Amino acid sequence: VQIACISCISQMERKAGLPQFAYTILYVKDVHKTAEFYSKAFGFGIRRMDRGRRWAELEAGRTTLAFTPLEQQETALTGGVQTATKDEPRVNVELCFTYPDVDDAYKRAVQSGAVPVAEPGQKEWGQKVGYVRDLDGVMIRIGSYVDEDKSN
């Protein structure tokens, strides 16, 4: 039933001419290895991986989390890609995944190869949050669902 509702909303948004957030694309060293890591560490299903392993998509709700190689035609056209490393300040984006049990999700991610940054802790706005880095240094927030009554 929930999927049908999301589908109806998307169709209404398209008919109204509203923009839709379609993809977040991470440029990575190894598409196959990264997709497998995200599946194991964060619980996402792999929706698609092309035979040449130049593109992968994960099942990520209403949007798509995708991976593509660092070096490709599009990166040459747009000026290249700045990669994140654990020894430098993070780049100006982070991914946030929410879970009902943040401690368990954090533990699973670290046991699957994520680099621990900050163990889960309670935030003043009512969310429990921990941080890890993925195989390519991307910062990932592992958080609880935000209670709307406490976030104001």
PDB file of C-alpha atoms in Angstrom:
ATOM      1  CA  VAL A   1       0.000   0.000   0.000  1.00  0.00           C
ATOM      2  CA  GLN A   2       2.804   2.443   0.862  1.00  0.00           C
ATOM      3  CA  ILE A   3       4.522   1.821  -2.476  1.00  0.00           C
ATOM      4  CA  ALA A   4       1.281   2.617  -4.313  1.00  0.00           C
ATOM      5  CA  CYS A   5       1.010   5.896  -2.400  1.00  0.00           C
ATOM      6  CA  ILE A   6       4.575   6.853  -3.269  1.00  0.00           C
ATOM      7  CA  SER A   7       3.878   5.975  -6.884  1.00  0.00           C
ATOM      8  CA  CYS A   8       0.719   8.129  -6.863  1.00  0.00           C
ATOM      9  CA  ILE A   9       2.604  11.066  -5.358  1.00  0.00           C
ATOM     10  CA  SER A  10       5.345  10.763  -7.974  1.00  0.00           C
ATOM     11  CA  GLN A  11       2.788  10.681 -10.792  1.00  0.00           C
ATOM     12  CA  MET A  12       1.024  13.748  -9.339  1.00  0.00           C
ATOM     13  CA  GLU A  13       4.354  15.581  -9.018  1.00  0.00           C
ATOM     14  CA  ARG A  14       5.267  14.755 -12.626  1.00  0.00           C
ATOM     15  CA  LYS A  15       1.874  15.918 -13.900  1.00  0.00           C
ATOM     16  CA  ALA A  16       2.249  19.146 -11.929  1.00  0.00           C
ATOM     17  CA  GLY A  17       5.663  19.724 -13.503  1.00  0.00           C
ATOM     18  CA  LEU A  18       7.430  19.616 -10.135  1.00  0.00           C
ATOM     19  CA  PRO A  19      11.077  18.578 -10.037  1.00  0.00           C
ATOM     20  CA  GLN A  20      11.934  15.208  -8.552  1.00  0.00           C
ATOM     21  CA  PHE A  21      15.132  14.274  -6.809  1.00  0.00           C
ATOM     22  CA  ALA A  22      16.124  11.291  -8.937  1.00  0.00           C
ATOM     23  CA  TYR A  23      19.711  10.272  -8.117  1.00  0.00           C
ATOM     24  CA  THR A  24      22.599  10.764  -5.801  1.00  0.00           C
ATOM     25  CA  ILE A  25      25.642   9.565  -7.709  1.00  0.00           C
ATOM     26  CA  LEU A  26      28.895   8.771  -5.943  1.00  0.00           C
ATOM     27  CA  TYR A  27      32.062   8.654  -8.030  1.00  0.00           C
ATOM     28  CA  VAL A  28      34.045   5.718  -6.669  1.00  0.00           C
ATOM     29  CA  LYS A  29      37.222   3.738  -7.301  1.00  0.00           C
ATOM     30  CA  ASP A  30      35.465   0.372  -7.714  1.00  0.00           C
ATOM     31  CA  VAL A  31      31.743   0.340  -8.563  1.00  0.00           C
ATOM     32  CA  HIS A  32      31.186  -3.369  -7.872  1.00  0.00           C
ATOM     33  CA  LYS A  33      33.095  -3.372  -4.565  1.00  0.00           C
ATOM     34  CA  THR A  34      31.307  -0.212  -3.377  1.00  0.00           C
ATOM     35  CA  ALA A  35      27.831  -1.505  -4.268  1.00  0.00           C
ATOM     36  CA  GLU A  36      28.532  -4.765  -2.440  1.00  0.00           C
ATOM     37  CA  PHE A  37      29.866  -2.813   0.556  1.00  0.00           C
ATOM     38  CA  TYR A  38      26.745  -0.599   0.774  1.00  0.00           C
ATOM     39  CA  SER A  39      24.545  -3.674   0.516  1.00  0.00           C
ATOM     40  CA  LYS A  40      26.375  -5.451   3.344  1.00  0.00           C
ATOM     41  CA  ALA A  41      27.153  -2.456   5.580  1.00  0.00           C
ATOM     42  CA  PHE A  42      23.901  -0.514   5.312  1.00  0.00           C
ATOM     43  CA  GLY A  43      21.338  -3.092   4.167  1.00  0.00           C
ATOM     44  CA  PHE A  44      20.488  -1.703   0.722  1.00  0.00           C
ATOM     45  CA  GLY A  45      19.528  -4.117  -2.044  1.00  0.00           C
ATOM     46  CA  ILE A  46      21.375  -3.801  -5.343  1.00  0.00           C
ATOM     47  CA  ARG A  47      18.817  -2.831  -7.979  1.00  0.00           C
ATOM     48  CA  ARG A  48      21.123  -2.867 -10.973  1.00  0.00           C
ATOM     49  CA  MET A  49      24.757  -3.323 -11.894  1.00  0.00           C
ATOM     50  CA  ASP A  50      25.832  -3.139 -15.512  1.00  0.00           C
ATOM     51  CA  ARG A  51      27.998  -5.910 -16.960  1.00  0.00           C
ATOM     52  CA  GLY A  52      30.990  -3.613 -17.358  1.00  0.00           C
ATOM     53  CA  ARG A  53      30.678  -2.603 -13.696  1.00  0.00           C
ATOM     54  CA  ARG A  54      30.613   1.070 -14.662  1.00  0.00           C
ATOM     55  CA  TRP A  55      27.238   1.756 -13.026  1.00  0.00           C
ATOM     56  CA  ALA A  56      25.332   0.397 -10.044  1.00  0.00           C
ATOM     57  CA  GLU A  57      22.081   1.409  -8.377  1.00  0.00           C
ATOM     58  CA  LEU A  58      20.772   0.581  -4.921  1.00  0.00           C
ATOM     59  CA  GLU A  59      17.206   0.226  -3.676  1.00  0.00           C
ATOM     60  CA  ALA A  60      17.010   3.402  -1.593  1.00  0.00           C
ATOM     61  CA  GLY A  61      13.358   4.391  -1.266  1.00  0.00           C
ATOM     62  CA  ARG A  62      11.989   7.252  -3.383  1.00  0.00           C
ATOM     63  CA  THR A  63      15.368   8.146  -4.814  1.00  0.00           C
ATOM     64  CA  THR A  64      18.298   6.170  -6.182  1.00  0.00           C
ATOM     65  CA  LEU A  65      21.789   5.919  -4.765  1.00  0.00           C
ATOM     66  CA  ALA A  66      24.106   5.154  -7.672  1.00  0.00           C
ATOM     67  CA  PHE A  67      27.822   4.562  -8.187  1.00  0.00           C
ATOM     68  CA  THR A  68      30.001   5.296 -11.195  1.00  0.00           C
ATOM     69  CA  PRO A  69      33.800   5.247 -11.713  1.00  0.00           C
ATOM     70  CA  LEU A  70      35.971   8.243 -10.874  1.00  0.00           C
ATOM     71  CA  GLU A  71      37.352   8.408 -14.404  1.00  0.00           C
ATOM     72  CA  GLN A  72      34.785   8.630 -17.181  1.00  0.00           C
ATOM     73  CA  GLN A  73      33.639  10.988 -19.920  1.00  0.00           C
ATOM     74  CA  GLU A  74      31.309  13.018 -17.689  1.00  0.00           C
ATOM     75  CA  THR A  75      34.012  13.759 -15.129  1.00  0.00           C
ATOM     76  CA  ALA A  76      36.311  15.019 -17.881  1.00  0.00           C
ATOM     77  CA  LEU A  77      33.506  17.287 -19.158  1.00  0.00           C
ATOM     78  CA  THR A  78      32.721  18.742 -15.746  1.00  0.00           C
ATOM     79  CA  GLY A  79      36.245  19.294 -14.415  1.00  0.00           C
ATOM     80  CA  GLY A  80      37.046  16.111 -12.529  1.00  0.00           C
ATOM     81  CA  VAL A  81      36.123  14.743  -9.125  1.00  0.00           C
ATOM     82  CA  GLN A  82      37.536  15.674  -5.735  1.00  0.00           C
ATOM     83  CA  THR A  83      37.720  12.581  -3.563  1.00  0.00           C
ATOM     84  CA  ALA A  84      37.399  12.414   0.207  1.00  0.00           C
ATOM     85  CA  THR A  85      40.052  10.895   2.427  1.00  0.00           C
ATOM     86  CA  LYS A  86      39.991  10.089   6.116  1.00  0.00           C
ATOM     87  CA  ASP A  87      43.014  12.299   6.749  1.00  0.00           C
ATOM     88  CA  GLU A  88      41.482  15.476   5.306  1.00  0.00           C
ATOM     89  CA  PRO A  89      38.416  17.536   6.180  1.00  0.00           C
ATOM     90  CA  ARG A  90      35.311  16.003   4.692  1.00  0.00           C
ATOM     91  CA  VAL A  91      33.839  17.264   1.455  1.00  0.00           C
ATOM     92  CA  ASN A  92      30.702  19.409   1.565  1.00  0.00           C
ATOM     93  CA  VAL A  93      28.185  16.560   1.488  1.00  0.00           C
ATOM     94  CA  GLU A  94      27.231  13.644   3.688  1.00  0.00           C
ATOM     95  CA  LEU A  95      24.823  10.796   3.235  1.00  0.00           C
ATOM     96  CA  CYS A  96      22.314  10.108   6.003  1.00  0.00           C
ATOM     97  CA  PHE A  97      20.626   6.759   6.494  1.00  0.00           C
ATOM     98  CA  THR A  98      17.983   6.311   9.187  1.00  0.00           C
ATOM     99  CA  TYR A  99      17.349   3.153  11.170  1.00  0.00           C
ATOM    100  CA  PRO A 100      15.132   2.117  14.071  1.00  0.00           C
ATOM    101  CA  ASP A 101      18.223   0.782  15.937  1.00  0.00           C
ATOM    102  CA  VAL A 102      21.170   3.134  15.380  1.00  0.00           C
ATOM    103  CA  ASP A 103      23.591   1.225  17.600  1.00  0.00           C
ATOM    104  CA  ASP A 104      22.988  -2.003  15.675  1.00  0.00           C
ATOM    105  CA  ALA A 105      23.247  -0.227  12.285  1.00  0.00           C
ATOM    106  CA  TYR A 106      26.496   1.486  13.323  1.00  0.00           C
ATOM    107  CA  LYS A 107      27.973  -1.804  14.547  1.00  0.00           C
ATOM    108  CA  ARG A 108      26.962  -3.567  11.306  1.00  0.00           C
ATOM    109  CA  ALA A 109      28.536  -0.825   9.179  1.00  0.00           C
ATOM    110  CA  VAL A 110      31.849  -0.916  11.081  1.00  0.00           C
ATOM    111  CA  GLN A 111      31.965  -4.730  11.062  1.00  0.00           C
ATOM    112  CA  SER A 112      31.416  -4.570   7.280  1.00  0.00           C
ATOM    113  CA  GLY A 113      34.406  -2.280   6.708  1.00  0.00           C
ATOM    114  CA  ALA A 114      33.125   1.250   7.308  1.00  0.00           C
ATOM    115  CA  VAL A 115      35.668   3.490   9.044  1.00  0.00           C
ATOM    116  CA  PRO A 116      34.337   4.620  12.435  1.00  0.00           C
ATOM    117  CA  VAL A 117      34.302   8.389  12.938  1.00  0.00           C
ATOM    118  CA  ALA A 118      31.963   8.983  15.909  1.00  0.00           C
ATOM    119  CA  GLU A 119      29.994   6.436  17.896  1.00  0.00           C
ATOM    120  CA  PRO A 120      26.229   7.011  18.163  1.00  0.00           C
ATOM    121  CA  GLY A 121      25.130   9.690  20.585  1.00  0.00           C
ATOM    122  CA  GLN A 122      21.946  11.591  21.371  1.00  0.00           C
ATOM    123  CA  LYS A 123      21.519  15.029  19.772  1.00  0.00           C
ATOM    124  CA  GLU A 124      19.595  17.955  21.254  1.00  0.00           C
ATOM    125  CA  TRP A 125      16.949  17.757  18.511  1.00  0.00           C
ATOM    126  CA  GLY A 126      16.021  14.223  19.576  1.00  0.00           C
ATOM    127  CA  GLN A 127      17.962  12.194  17.023  1.00  0.00           C
ATOM    128  CA  LYS A 128      20.563   9.573  17.834  1.00  0.00           C
ATOM    129  CA  VAL A 129      23.480   9.867  15.383  1.00  0.00           C
ATOM    130  CA  GLY A 130      26.767   8.107  14.629  1.00  0.00           C
ATOM    131  CA  TYR A 131      29.239   8.721  11.793  1.00  0.00           C
ATOM    132  CA  VAL A 132      31.328   6.452   9.571  1.00  0.00           C
ATOM    133  CA  ARG A 133      33.213   6.806   6.310  1.00  0.00           C
ATOM    134  CA  ASP A 134      32.712   4.464   3.364  1.00  0.00           C
ATOM    135  CA  LEU A 135      35.440   2.785   1.280  1.00  0.00           C
ATOM    136  CA  ASP A 136      36.029   6.027  -0.657  1.00  0.00           C
ATOM    137  CA  GLY A 137      36.008   8.342   2.366  1.00  0.00           C
ATOM    138  CA  VAL A 138      32.414   9.604   2.008  1.00  0.00           C
ATOM    139  CA  MET A 139      30.954  10.690   5.355  1.00  0.00           C
ATOM    140  CA  ILE A 140      27.830   8.782   6.334  1.00  0.00           C
ATOM    141  CA  ARG A 141      25.491   9.719   9.144  1.00  0.00           C
ATOM    142  CA  ILE A 142      23.680   6.769  10.694  1.00  0.00           C
ATOM    143  CA  GLY A 143      20.709   8.244  12.505  1.00  0.00           C
ATOM    144  CA  SER A 144      17.428   7.488  14.144  1.00  0.00           C
ATOM    145  CA  TYR A 145      14.177   8.768  12.772  1.00  0.00           C
ATOM    146  CA  VAL A 146      13.537  12.321  13.946  1.00  0.00           C
ATOM    147  CA  ASP A 147      10.556  12.681  16.264  1.00  0.00           C
ATOM    148  CA  GLU A 148       8.651  15.617  14.782  1.00  0.00           C
ATOM    149  CA  ASP A 149       7.386  16.698  18.228  1.00  0.00           C
ATOM    150  CA  LYS A 150      10.946  17.002  19.598  1.00  0.00           C
ATOM    151  CA  SER A 151      12.581  18.619  16.545  1.00  0.00           C
ATOM    152  CA  ASN A 152      10.922  22.048  16.957  1.00  0.00           C
TER     153      ASN A 152
END
